């Protein structure tokens, strides 16, 4: 690190603290931000530094306490009319200015639609690195650098990427992978309101209105019970059976990419590398072979139950309970039993 410092001329020791981007929409904190706080807490403790949540918005003061209860030592709160709705220009400018002033050593952002737009802009403006879509973060305690791990080469290897030359070290983190802390209302922290230097000319896009999608979004990420169907269903009607079991459990329907590609179900149900990463209490995979790209999205589930007629299907290698059999015989039996509970 010292050698790199000489090369780039950056005084790495001037950068301290871990920042988490606290993403809110319409005044409501995104679940992913809580997951990032849980992860950020772990990283900050390893480094022995403060964990700050960076909150941008307009009159969203109520969120500040929530961020502290979920692990932040400090909330850096930028409250401004022009920050009410997300804009790439406005948010990038404010956060880049704050980073230049306060110099955190690491900043993590959720790999949501907003996060994936915002984080690279900030990184480019600050001439620093960014690892996109991480599924694991850690600290090399000796060198005090952030180890950023993400799937590479179609999910066949996990690559650990470091940014030793530049600060802050930046990563976006896949939603649903990190664990949030339990809310603790006795946790104390500081809310630091910062002055925002922003005017209308800084923002090239004018957001007139934010309209919530009328379509019901499948909430796979927060679901406790997920029943997923794959190509083994054989036809789109098979998902009726999957839904029946999911409903009986009070859960939601997931799917493999093969079922999505076949047009049997919409992409928002897809679990895996190019779908959602989930961590439910129970994940039931029906007629899914267990390709590495599917496993990447569900293998951290607390309990995995696999139903497959092929005893050699790779899904059984990650399953806690495996049922070798025809899903059209097994699933109705499960539904009957669950309904008795
Ligand atoms: P198959 O592999 O065809 O498996 C069907 C299974 O059903 C078989 O194991 C079979 O034994 C079983 N079966 C058949 N009939 C029955 C029955 N009656 N009862 C019980 N079992 C039965 N995939 C994802 O899922 N999510 C992703 O996000 C994803 N991203 C990808 C990204 C990239 C870059 C690439 C290259 C691939 C990606 N894939 C993803 C695709 C992945 O490689 C697999 O092709 C896909 O997961 C296979 O889906 P499947 O298990 O439903 O189908």
Short mmCIF file of C-alpha atoms and ligand atoms in Angstrom, two decimals:
data_model
loop_
_atom_site.label_atom_id
_atom_site.label_comp_id
_atom_site.label_asym_id
_atom_site.label_seq_id
_atom_site.Cartn_x
_atom_site.Cartn_y
_atom_site.Cartn_z
CA UNK A 1 0.00 0.00 0.00
CA UNK A 2 2.84 2.37 0.86
CA UNK A 3 4.49 1.71 -2.47
CA UNK A 4 1.25 2.43 -4.30
CA UNK A 5 0.83 5.60 -2.31
CA UNK A 6 4.16 6.90 -3.56
CA UNK A 7 3.16 6.05 -7.11
CA UNK A 8 -0.22 7.81 -7.05
CA UNK A 9 0.59 10.56 -4.61
CA UNK A 10 -2.60 9.88 -2.65
CA UNK A 11 -2.25 10.04 1.11
CA UNK A 12 -4.19 6.89 1.90
CA UNK A 13 -4.02 7.54 5.63
CA UNK A 14 -6.15 10.67 5.15
CA UNK A 15 -9.13 8.45 4.31
CA UNK A 16 -11.04 6.98 7.26
CA UNK A 17 -14.41 5.42 7.88
CA UNK A 18 -16.90 3.27 6.04
CA UNK A 19 -19.91 4.80 4.27
CA UNK A 20 -23.14 3.18 3.24
CA UNK A 21 -25.49 4.86 0.76
CA UNK A 22 -28.89 4.94 2.46
CA UNK A 23 -31.27 4.66 -0.46
CA UNK A 24 -34.77 5.95 0.07
CA UNK A 25 -37.67 6.19 -2.32
CA UNK A 26 -40.64 8.42 -1.59
CA UNK A 27 -39.35 8.77 1.96
CA UNK A 28 -39.14 5.03 2.59
CA UNK A 29 -35.81 3.37 3.24
CA UNK A 30 -34.99 0.53 0.84
CA UNK A 31 -34.54 -2.86 2.50
CA UNK A 32 -31.15 -3.20 0.79
CA UNK A 33 -29.86 -0.23 2.76
CA UNK A 34 -30.48 -2.14 5.99
CA UNK A 35 -28.55 -5.11 4.61
CA UNK A 36 -25.67 -2.78 3.70
CA UNK A 37 -25.67 -1.35 7.21
CA UNK A 38 -25.33 -4.87 8.65
CA UNK A 39 -22.39 -5.54 6.34
CA UNK A 40 -20.91 -2.06 6.81
CA UNK A 41 -21.01 -2.56 10.60
CA UNK A 42 -18.87 -5.69 10.25
CA UNK A 43 -16.36 -3.93 7.97
CA UNK A 44 -16.14 -0.81 10.16
CA UNK A 45 -15.60 -2.92 13.29
CA UNK A 46 -12.78 -4.84 11.60
CA UNK A 47 -11.13 -1.56 10.64
CA UNK A 48 -11.91 0.05 14.00
CA UNK A 49 -13.57 3.05 12.33
CA UNK A 50 -16.94 4.80 12.24
CA UNK A 51 -19.83 3.58 10.09
CA UNK A 52 -21.74 6.39 8.42
CA UNK A 53 -24.99 6.22 6.47
CA UNK A 54 -25.27 8.84 3.75
CA UNK A 55 -28.87 9.94 3.36
CA UNK A 56 -30.02 12.30 0.60
CA UNK A 57 -33.60 13.53 0.24
CA UNK A 58 -36.03 16.24 1.18
CA UNK A 59 -37.55 16.28 4.66
CA UNK A 60 -36.92 12.60 5.32
CA UNK A 61 -35.65 13.27 8.86
CA UNK A 62 -37.59 10.27 10.22
CA UNK A 63 -35.24 7.88 8.44
CA UNK A 64 -32.17 9.11 10.35
CA UNK A 65 -33.12 7.35 13.62
CA UNK A 66 -33.94 4.17 11.72
CA UNK A 67 -30.46 4.12 10.22
CA UNK A 68 -28.90 4.40 13.66
CA UNK A 69 -31.13 1.66 15.06
CA UNK A 70 -29.89 -0.62 12.28
CA UNK A 71 -26.19 -0.03 12.91
CA UNK A 72 -24.96 3.41 11.77
CA UNK A 73 -22.73 5.43 14.14
CA UNK A 74 -23.43 8.57 12.14
CA UNK A 75 -25.96 9.72 9.60
CA UNK A 76 -24.67 12.26 7.10
CA UNK A 77 -27.94 13.88 6.09
CA UNK A 78 -28.19 16.08 2.98
CA UNK A 79 -31.65 17.63 3.04
CA UNK A 80 -32.57 19.71 -0.01
CA UNK A 81 -35.61 20.32 -2.20
CA UNK A 82 -33.62 19.34 -5.29
CA UNK A 83 -32.80 15.97 -3.73
CA UNK A 84 -36.44 14.98 -3.25
CA UNK A 85 -36.33 12.73 -6.32
CA UNK A 86 -33.28 10.83 -7.45
CA UNK A 87 -31.33 12.42 -10.28
CA UNK A 88 -27.95 11.18 -11.45
CA UNK A 89 -26.52 14.70 -11.58
CA UNK A 90 -27.81 15.92 -8.24
CA UNK A 91 -26.95 12.85 -6.19
CA UNK A 92 -23.54 12.41 -7.85
CA UNK A 93 -22.54 16.00 -7.18
CA UNK A 94 -23.61 16.01 -3.54
CA UNK A 95 -21.98 12.68 -2.69
CA UNK A 96 -18.77 13.41 -4.62
CA UNK A 97 -18.47 16.76 -2.79
CA UNK A 98 -19.04 15.05 0.56
CA UNK A 99 -16.42 12.40 -0.20
CA UNK A 100 -13.87 15.06 -1.19
CA UNK A 101 -14.55 16.86 2.06
CA UNK A 102 -14.78 13.97 4.51
CA UNK A 103 -12.70 11.26 2.83
CA UNK A 104 -14.11 7.86 3.72
CA UNK A 105 -11.86 4.89 2.95
CA UNK A 106 -14.73 2.76 1.61
CA UNK A 107 -18.23 3.32 0.33
CA UNK A 108 -20.82 0.65 -0.43
CA UNK A 109 -23.98 1.12 -2.44
CA UNK A 110 -26.84 -1.32 -3.15
CA UNK A 111 -26.81 -2.75 -6.69
CA UNK A 112 -30.37 -1.51 -7.21
CA UNK A 113 -31.42 0.38 -10.34
CA UNK A 114 -30.49 3.64 -8.63
CA UNK A 115 -27.29 2.29 -7.08
CA UNK A 116 -26.09 0.88 -10.39
CA UNK A 117 -26.57 4.28 -11.97
CA UNK A 118 -25.12 6.33 -9.13
CA UNK A 119 -22.03 4.42 -7.95
CA UNK A 120 -20.12 4.37 -11.29
CA UNK A 121 -20.79 8.09 -11.78
CA UNK A 122 -19.34 8.89 -8.37
CA UNK A 123 -16.36 6.57 -8.94
CA UNK A 124 -15.63 8.15 -12.34
CA UNK A 125 -15.88 11.66 -10.95
CA UNK A 126 -13.46 10.83 -8.13
CA UNK A 127 -11.17 8.80 -10.39
CA UNK A 128 -11.43 5.77 -8.13
CA UNK A 129 -12.27 2.10 -8.73
CA UNK A 130 -15.61 0.35 -8.38
CA UNK A 131 -16.45 -3.34 -8.13
CA UNK A 132 -20.00 -3.90 -9.33
CA UNK A 133 -22.49 -6.43 -7.97
CA UNK A 134 -20.43 -7.89 -5.11
CA UNK A 135 -21.75 -10.92 -3.27
CA UNK A 136 -19.14 -10.85 -0.49
CA UNK A 137 -17.06 -8.17 1.21
CA UNK A 138 -14.29 -8.47 3.74
CA UNK A 139 -11.26 -6.62 5.06
CA UNK A 140 -7.61 -7.52 4.68
CA UNK A 141 -6.80 -6.37 8.19
CA UNK A 142 -3.04 -6.22 7.67
CA UNK A 143 -3.21 -3.94 4.63
CA UNK A 144 -6.51 -2.30 5.65
CA UNK A 145 -8.04 -2.84 2.22
CA UNK A 146 -11.50 -3.88 1.16
CA UNK A 147 -11.75 -7.34 -0.42
CA UNK A 148 -14.57 -7.22 -2.95
CA UNK A 149 -15.82 -10.55 -4.26
CA UNK A 150 -18.17 -11.07 -7.19
CA UNK A 151 -18.97 -13.84 -9.68
CA UNK A 152 -16.97 -13.70 -12.90
CA UNK A 153 -16.87 -15.66 -16.16
CA UNK A 154 -20.57 -16.51 -16.16
CA UNK A 155 -20.53 -17.34 -12.47
CA UNK A 156 -17.92 -20.07 -12.87
CA UNK A 157 -15.37 -18.39 -10.61
CA UNK A 158 -15.56 -15.95 -7.74
CA UNK A 159 -13.12 -13.07 -8.29
CA UNK A 160 -11.80 -11.03 -5.36
CA UNK A 161 -10.98 -7.52 -6.47
CA UNK A 162 -9.02 -4.87 -4.56
CA UNK A 163 -8.49 -1.17 -5.15
CA UNK A 164 -5.23 -0.49 -3.32
CA UNK A 165 -4.20 2.66 -5.20
CA UNK A 166 -7.28 4.80 -4.89
CA UNK A 167 -9.77 6.03 -2.33
CA UNK A 168 -12.52 5.57 -1.53
CA UNK A 169 -12.75 1.88 -2.33
CA UNK A 170 -16.19 1.53 -3.86
CA UNK A 171 -18.48 -1.43 -4.36
CA UNK A 172 -22.08 -2.05 -5.27
CA UNK A 173 -23.60 -4.99 -3.42
CA UNK A 174 -26.24 -7.34 -4.72
CA UNK A 175 -29.53 -7.00 -2.85
CA UNK A 176 -30.54 -9.98 -0.75
CA UNK A 177 -27.02 -11.26 -0.06
CA UNK A 178 -25.95 -9.45 3.12
CA UNK A 179 -27.63 -9.82 6.50
CA UNK A 180 -29.27 -6.87 8.21
CA UNK A 181 -28.84 -6.43 11.95
CA UNK A 182 -31.77 -6.69 14.32
CA UNK A 183 -33.26 -3.28 15.01
CA UNK A 184 -31.96 -1.94 18.33
CA UNK A 185 -33.72 1.19 19.50
CA UNK A 186 -31.19 1.71 22.29
CA UNK A 187 -28.39 2.20 19.75
CA UNK A 188 -27.08 5.77 19.80
CA UNK A 189 -25.55 7.76 16.98
CA UNK A 190 -25.01 11.22 15.56
CA UNK A 191 -27.15 12.88 12.91
CA UNK A 192 -24.99 15.36 11.01
CA UNK A 193 -26.96 17.69 8.75
CA UNK A 194 -24.72 18.89 5.97
CA UNK A 195 -24.99 22.01 3.83
CA UNK A 196 -25.90 21.17 0.25
CA UNK A 197 -24.38 23.22 -2.53
CA UNK A 198 -26.75 22.50 -5.37
CA UNK A 199 -28.76 24.60 -7.77
CA UNK A 200 -31.12 23.91 -10.65
CA UNK A 201 -28.36 24.30 -13.27
CA UNK A 202 -26.46 21.37 -11.75
CA UNK A 203 -29.27 18.99 -12.70
CA UNK A 204 -29.91 18.39 -16.40
CA UNK A 205 -32.98 16.18 -15.94
CA UNK A 206 -36.16 17.46 -14.40
CA UNK A 207 -38.18 14.72 -12.65
CA UNK A 208 -41.81 15.81 -12.84
CA UNK A 209 -43.37 12.98 -10.89
CA UNK A 210 -42.58 9.53 -9.54
CA UNK A 211 -45.40 7.06 -10.14
CA UNK A 212 -45.51 3.72 -8.36
CA UNK A 213 -45.87 0.75 -10.70
CA UNK A 214 -49.44 -0.53 -10.72
CA UNK A 215 -48.12 -4.02 -11.32
CA UNK A 216 -47.59 -5.98 -8.14
CA UNK A 217 -43.89 -6.53 -7.77
CA UNK A 218 -42.90 -9.99 -6.57
CA UNK A 219 -41.05 -9.51 -3.34
CA UNK A 220 -38.64 -12.40 -3.54
CA UNK A 221 -35.90 -10.66 -1.63
CA UNK A 222 -37.86 -10.29 1.61
CA UNK A 223 -39.84 -13.56 1.28
CA UNK A 224 -39.43 -16.15 4.04
CA UNK A 225 -40.80 -19.03 1.95
CA UNK A 226 -40.09 -19.44 -1.76
CA UNK A 227 -41.30 -22.27 -3.98
CA UNK A 228 -39.53 -22.23 -7.34
CA UNK A 229 -40.32 -24.08 -10.52
CA UNK A 230 -38.02 -24.96 -13.39
CA UNK A 231 -38.05 -26.59 -16.80
CA UNK A 232 -39.04 -29.84 -15.08
CA UNK A 233 -42.59 -28.43 -14.83
CA UNK A 234 -42.87 -29.16 -18.53
CA UNK A 235 -45.43 -26.44 -19.23
CA UNK A 236 -46.61 -23.05 -17.93
CA UNK A 237 -49.66 -24.58 -16.18
CA UNK A 238 -47.24 -26.27 -13.79
CA UNK A 239 -46.80 -22.92 -12.07
CA UNK A 240 -50.41 -23.17 -10.79
CA UNK A 241 -49.28 -26.09 -8.65
CA UNK A 242 -46.17 -24.19 -7.53
CA UNK A 243 -48.35 -21.21 -6.56
CA UNK A 244 -50.70 -23.43 -4.61
CA UNK A 245 -47.82 -24.69 -2.47
CA UNK A 246 -46.39 -21.16 -2.10
CA UNK A 247 -49.81 -19.84 -1.02
CA UNK A 248 -50.26 -22.67 1.48
CA UNK A 249 -46.91 -21.70 3.04
CA UNK A 250 -47.61 -17.96 2.88
CA UNK A 251 -44.70 -17.59 0.47
CA UNK A 252 -43.99 -16.48 -3.09
CA UNK A 253 -43.22 -18.14 -6.41
CA UNK A 254 -39.70 -18.20 -7.82
CA UNK A 255 -38.34 -19.77 -10.97
CA UNK A 256 -35.26 -20.81 -12.86
CA UNK A 257 -34.15 -18.93 -15.94
CA UNK A 258 -35.15 -21.83 -18.18
CA UNK A 259 -38.79 -21.34 -17.15
CA UNK A 260 -38.52 -17.59 -17.77
CA UNK A 261 -36.85 -18.09 -21.15
CA UNK A 262 -39.63 -20.51 -22.11
CA UNK A 263 -42.12 -17.69 -21.45
CA UNK A 264 -43.87 -19.62 -18.65
CA UNK A 265 -43.38 -16.90 -16.03
CA UNK A 266 -42.11 -13.30 -15.91
CA UNK A 267 -38.50 -12.37 -15.22
CA UNK A 268 -39.27 -10.75 -11.85
CA UNK A 269 -39.68 -14.30 -10.48
CA UNK A 270 -36.24 -15.44 -11.62
CA UNK A 271 -33.73 -16.52 -9.00
CA UNK A 272 -30.03 -16.66 -9.79
CA UNK A 273 -27.11 -14.83 -11.21
CA UNK A 274 -29.16 -12.82 -13.68
CA UNK A 275 -32.23 -12.83 -11.45
CA UNK A 276 -32.66 -12.16 -7.74
CA UNK A 277 -30.49 -13.35 -4.89
CA UNK A 278 -32.68 -14.70 -2.12
CA UNK A 279 -32.17 -15.87 1.43
CA UNK A 280 -35.51 -17.24 2.68
CA UNK A 281 -36.08 -19.52 5.65
CA UNK A 282 -37.19 -22.25 3.25
CA UNK A 283 -36.48 -22.58 -0.48
CA UNK A 284 -38.25 -25.39 -2.34
CA UNK A 285 -36.82 -26.12 -5.82
CA UNK A 286 -39.18 -28.15 -8.02
CA UNK A 287 -37.89 -29.55 -11.30
CA UNK A 288 -34.74 -27.40 -11.18
CA UNK A 289 -31.43 -29.09 -12.01
CA UNK A 290 -29.21 -26.80 -9.91
CA UNK A 291 -27.00 -25.06 -12.48
CA UNK A 292 -24.28 -22.92 -10.88
CA UNK A 293 -26.05 -19.73 -12.03
CA UNK A 294 -29.21 -20.77 -10.21
CA UNK A 295 -27.33 -21.83 -7.06
CA UNK A 296 -25.61 -18.41 -6.98
CA UNK A 297 -28.99 -16.88 -6.18
CA UNK A 298 -30.36 -19.26 -3.55
CA UNK A 299 -27.67 -21.28 -1.84
CA UNK A 300 -27.61 -19.06 1.26
CA UNK A 301 -31.23 -19.99 2.06
CA UNK A 302 -31.60 -21.34 5.62
CA UNK A 303 -33.20 -24.59 4.45
CA UNK A 304 -33.26 -25.96 0.89
CA UNK A 305 -35.67 -28.66 -0.20
CA UNK A 306 -35.19 -30.11 -3.69
CA UNK A 307 -37.68 -32.18 -5.64
CA UNK A 308 -36.24 -33.75 -8.77
CA UNK A 309 -36.75 -37.06 -10.54
CA UNK A 310 -33.06 -37.38 -11.32
CA UNK A 311 -31.13 -38.57 -8.21
CA UNK A 312 -27.91 -37.15 -9.69
CA UNK A 313 -29.24 -33.62 -10.21
CA UNK A 314 -26.68 -31.10 -8.84
CA UNK A 315 -29.40 -29.35 -6.81
CA UNK A 316 -29.17 -32.22 -4.29
CA UNK A 317 -25.58 -31.20 -3.45
CA UNK A 318 -26.86 -27.99 -1.79
CA UNK A 319 -30.19 -29.38 -0.51
CA UNK A 320 -30.86 -29.99 3.17
CA UNK A 321 -33.73 -32.30 2.18
CA UNK A 322 -33.95 -34.03 -1.17
CA UNK A 323 -36.97 -35.80 -2.58
CA UNK A 324 -36.29 -37.97 -5.63
CA UNK A 325 -39.54 -38.21 -7.52
CA UNK A 326 -42.01 -36.70 -9.94
CA UNK A 327 -42.92 -33.21 -8.75
CA UNK A 328 -46.49 -33.73 -9.97
CA UNK A 329 -46.84 -36.51 -7.38
CA UNK A 330 -44.74 -34.96 -4.59
CA UNK A 331 -46.01 -31.35 -4.61
CA UNK A 332 -49.75 -32.24 -4.18
CA UNK A 333 -48.80 -34.40 -1.20
CA UNK A 334 -46.83 -31.50 0.31
CA UNK A 335 -49.76 -29.11 -0.23
CA UNK A 336 -52.08 -31.53 1.55
CA UNK A 337 -49.72 -31.85 4.51
CA UNK A 338 -49.05 -28.10 4.76
CA UNK A 339 -52.81 -27.39 4.76
CA UNK A 340 -53.19 -29.66 7.79
CA UNK A 341 -50.74 -27.53 9.83
P1 LIG B 1 -32.92 -27.86 -16.48
O1 LIG B 1 -31.46 -27.70 -16.26
O2 LIG B 1 -33.36 -28.37 -17.80
O3 LIG B 1 -33.44 -28.84 -15.34
C1 LIG B 1 -34.73 -29.38 -15.28
C2 LIG B 1 -34.73 -30.39 -14.15
O4 LIG B 1 -36.04 -30.86 -13.94
C3 LIG B 1 -33.87 -31.63 -14.42
O5 LIG B 1 -32.95 -31.78 -13.36
C4 LIG B 1 -34.87 -32.79 -14.46
O6 LIG B 1 -34.35 -33.97 -13.88
C5 LIG B 1 -36.01 -32.23 -13.62
N1 LIG B 1 -37.34 -32.78 -13.94
C6 LIG B 1 -37.89 -32.96 -15.17
N2 LIG B 1 -39.16 -33.40 -15.03
C7 LIG B 1 -39.41 -33.52 -13.71
C8 LIG B 1 -40.53 -33.92 -12.93
N3 LIG B 1 -41.70 -34.28 -13.51
N4 LIG B 1 -40.42 -33.96 -11.58
C9 LIG B 1 -39.26 -33.62 -10.97
N5 LIG B 1 -38.16 -33.20 -11.65
C10 LIG B 1 -38.24 -33.14 -13.00
N6 LIG B 1 -30.39 -19.91 -14.51
C11 LIG B 1 -31.15 -19.54 -13.46
O7 LIG B 1 -31.97 -20.31 -12.95
N7 LIG B 1 -31.03 -18.25 -12.96
C12 LIG B 1 -30.16 -17.35 -13.46
O8 LIG B 1 -30.14 -16.21 -12.97
C13 LIG B 1 -29.33 -17.74 -14.55
N8 LIG B 1 -28.42 -16.88 -15.06
C14 LIG B 1 -27.59 -17.32 -16.07
C15 LIG B 1 -26.57 -16.47 -16.52
C16 LIG B 1 -25.71 -16.91 -17.52
C17 LIG B 1 -24.62 -16.00 -17.98
C18 LIG B 1 -25.87 -18.21 -18.06
C19 LIG B 1 -24.92 -18.70 -19.12
C20 LIG B 1 -26.87 -19.05 -17.62
C21 LIG B 1 -27.76 -18.62 -16.62
N9 LIG B 1 -28.77 -19.45 -16.15
C22 LIG B 1 -29.50 -19.05 -15.07
C23 LIG B 1 -29.14 -20.70 -16.82
C24 LIG B 1 -28.60 -21.95 -16.16
O9 LIG B 1 -27.31 -22.23 -16.65
C25 LIG B 1 -29.52 -23.16 -16.45
O10 LIG B 1 -29.65 -23.31 -17.84
C26 LIG B 1 -30.90 -23.05 -15.84
O11 LIG B 1 -30.82 -22.72 -14.48
C27 LIG B 1 -31.62 -24.38 -15.99
O12 LIG B 1 -32.94 -24.28 -15.51
P2 LIG B 1 -33.70 -25.55 -14.95
O13 LIG B 1 -32.95 -26.12 -13.82
O14 LIG B 1 -35.11 -25.15 -14.74
O15 LIG B 1 -33.71 -26.52 -16.22
#
